[in-house]
């Protein structure tokens, strides 16, 4: 086993074993500490995956052959010709690191604050199980394995929302499960269609169409795109998201927004577009129109929102719209926009939900009308909230700018009346994004302190700063040096675009 293969196994085995160790540790705080150490080791195992050969595609007489940086390909179910095939490249690597980082920050945050209503030990164990499912989804190079990891996340996330959420948590958790099960059924049927037609579940072999007929690709892409649209979620299949975010505990919202939504957009790029490129070209105009609708509808709904976490949740619908718009262009610029938009959204929205949780924990309310004057009583918290908000609205120099700008540019570069119109409307949606975040800051940080805010202590806890600081630094780093993401993704994105032509 090579060092890269060892790391691939370690990235999945560490959180899985850690979840068992946390569940077996009787003392609650000691169990949370074990989970935090395990999450840190997982991040340390994920970071070196970028070392070694950066080649992704090698051209052969039969066309492009996918070659990840590192891969592990072992027999799994020989009778069904299924393999335990893992791999990492420049498309998946940033999301693997982001998942490991946010899980570590959530586990570390649990040392400082555990939501009321349940055991901290159980919460951390569930976070590690969720990490296994998300990391496995990003690393899987077998469609059946991809589907299984994709589904691992469902029940633990339901338990996090239902066990540690707000007053209406059970209804929100049920809604999350029902929508996700719908997507799961569509994904299962889509995977079956592809595997039955191609005779293989290997994503490497299937990239570029894998010999599938045009009609099969159109049908498979429709099923897969709908399945991933539910998970992302993309408008109009998004209605479970605001309820889940509003009721979820802080760490649940961070994981949900930061990385769980990325499973859908990643699957759209890696599986739907990669396996059924003809279907992607056929559906691109519809996807582009839906993306712009998500941007505009999400922004308009945010302008009318009166609850802090719900507003941030609806902002995710708009941000995922920019990601989808980039994917729909099927260009190198657009796919790069989608990838950096995914990372930026995970970093910035993760920070926003940490801060929103801190505000609600202190004031016991999320109503914007009851949160005025935050900068007068808690200026550091208000300053961090302001930083996260302007990063999310796409201020140049911060991480949120690149995904939105590149998505608009990619749409205009495609040309034609339709794509030019979509690019212009998306730019208008970006302006509306600035409007609702500035409205949020005016309502929450400015004015005279409301009774709920007036009693706040001005200090921030060490556990909070430990969880928030890496996200602040990453928002700055990716904003100032987008090559941190775009550099590693350039080769595989260009190769995928070649397949799409």
mmCIF file of C-alpha atoms in Angstrom, residues 8 93-94 96 100 107 110 127 155 158 163 166 175 211-212 227-228 256 299 307 336 341 352 377 383-384 416 479 487:
data_model
loop_
_atom_site.group_PDB
_atom_site.id
_atom_site.type_symbol
_atom_site.label_atom_id
_atom_site.label_comp_id
_atom_site.label_asym_id
_atom_site.label_seq_id
_atom_site.Cartn_x
_atom_site.Cartn_y
_atom_site.Cartn_z
ATOM 1 C CA UNK A 8 -7.266 7.545 1.735
ATOM 2 C CA UNK A 93 -9.480 17.640 -2.532
ATOM 3 C CA UNK A 94 -10.631 21.159 -1.456
ATOM 4 C CA UNK A 96 -12.266 16.896 1.594
ATOM 5 C CA UNK A 100 -12.338 17.743 7.827
ATOM 6 C CA UNK A 107 -16.144 19.191 17.682
ATOM 7 C CA UNK A 110 -18.719 21.293 21.473
ATOM 8 C CA UNK A 127 -20.805 14.493 13.776
ATOM 9 C CA UNK A 155 -30.027 9.340 9.659
ATOM 10 C CA UNK A 158 -31.869 13.675 11.202
ATOM 11 C CA UNK A 163 -32.245 15.639 19.176
ATOM 12 C CA UNK A 166 -35.258 24.094 18.545
ATOM 13 C CA UNK A 175 -39.202 17.316 6.398
ATOM 14 C CA UNK A 211 -20.360 4.152 -24.137
ATOM 15 C CA UNK A 212 -23.890 5.030 -22.997
ATOM 16 C CA UNK A 227 -31.476 13.850 -6.955
ATOM 17 C CA UNK A 228 -28.565 16.224 -6.483
ATOM 18 C CA UNK A 256 -25.330 21.283 6.962
ATOM 19 C CA UNK A 299 -32.475 37.249 -2.624
ATOM 20 C CA UNK A 307 -35.422 35.719 11.517
ATOM 21 C CA UNK A 336 -13.996 26.712 -11.660
ATOM 22 C CA UNK A 341 -18.051 29.041 -4.911
ATOM 23 C CA UNK A 352 -22.233 33.036 9.671
ATOM 24 C CA UNK A 377 -22.875 46.072 23.695
ATOM 25 C CA UNK A 383 -17.541 43.211 13.892
ATOM 26 C CA UNK A 384 -17.200 39.526 13.101
ATOM 27 C CA UNK A 416 -26.220 34.248 -27.197
ATOM 28 C CA UNK A 479 -10.223 35.942 -1.376
ATOM 29 C CA UNK A 487 -4.762 25.968 -8.902
#
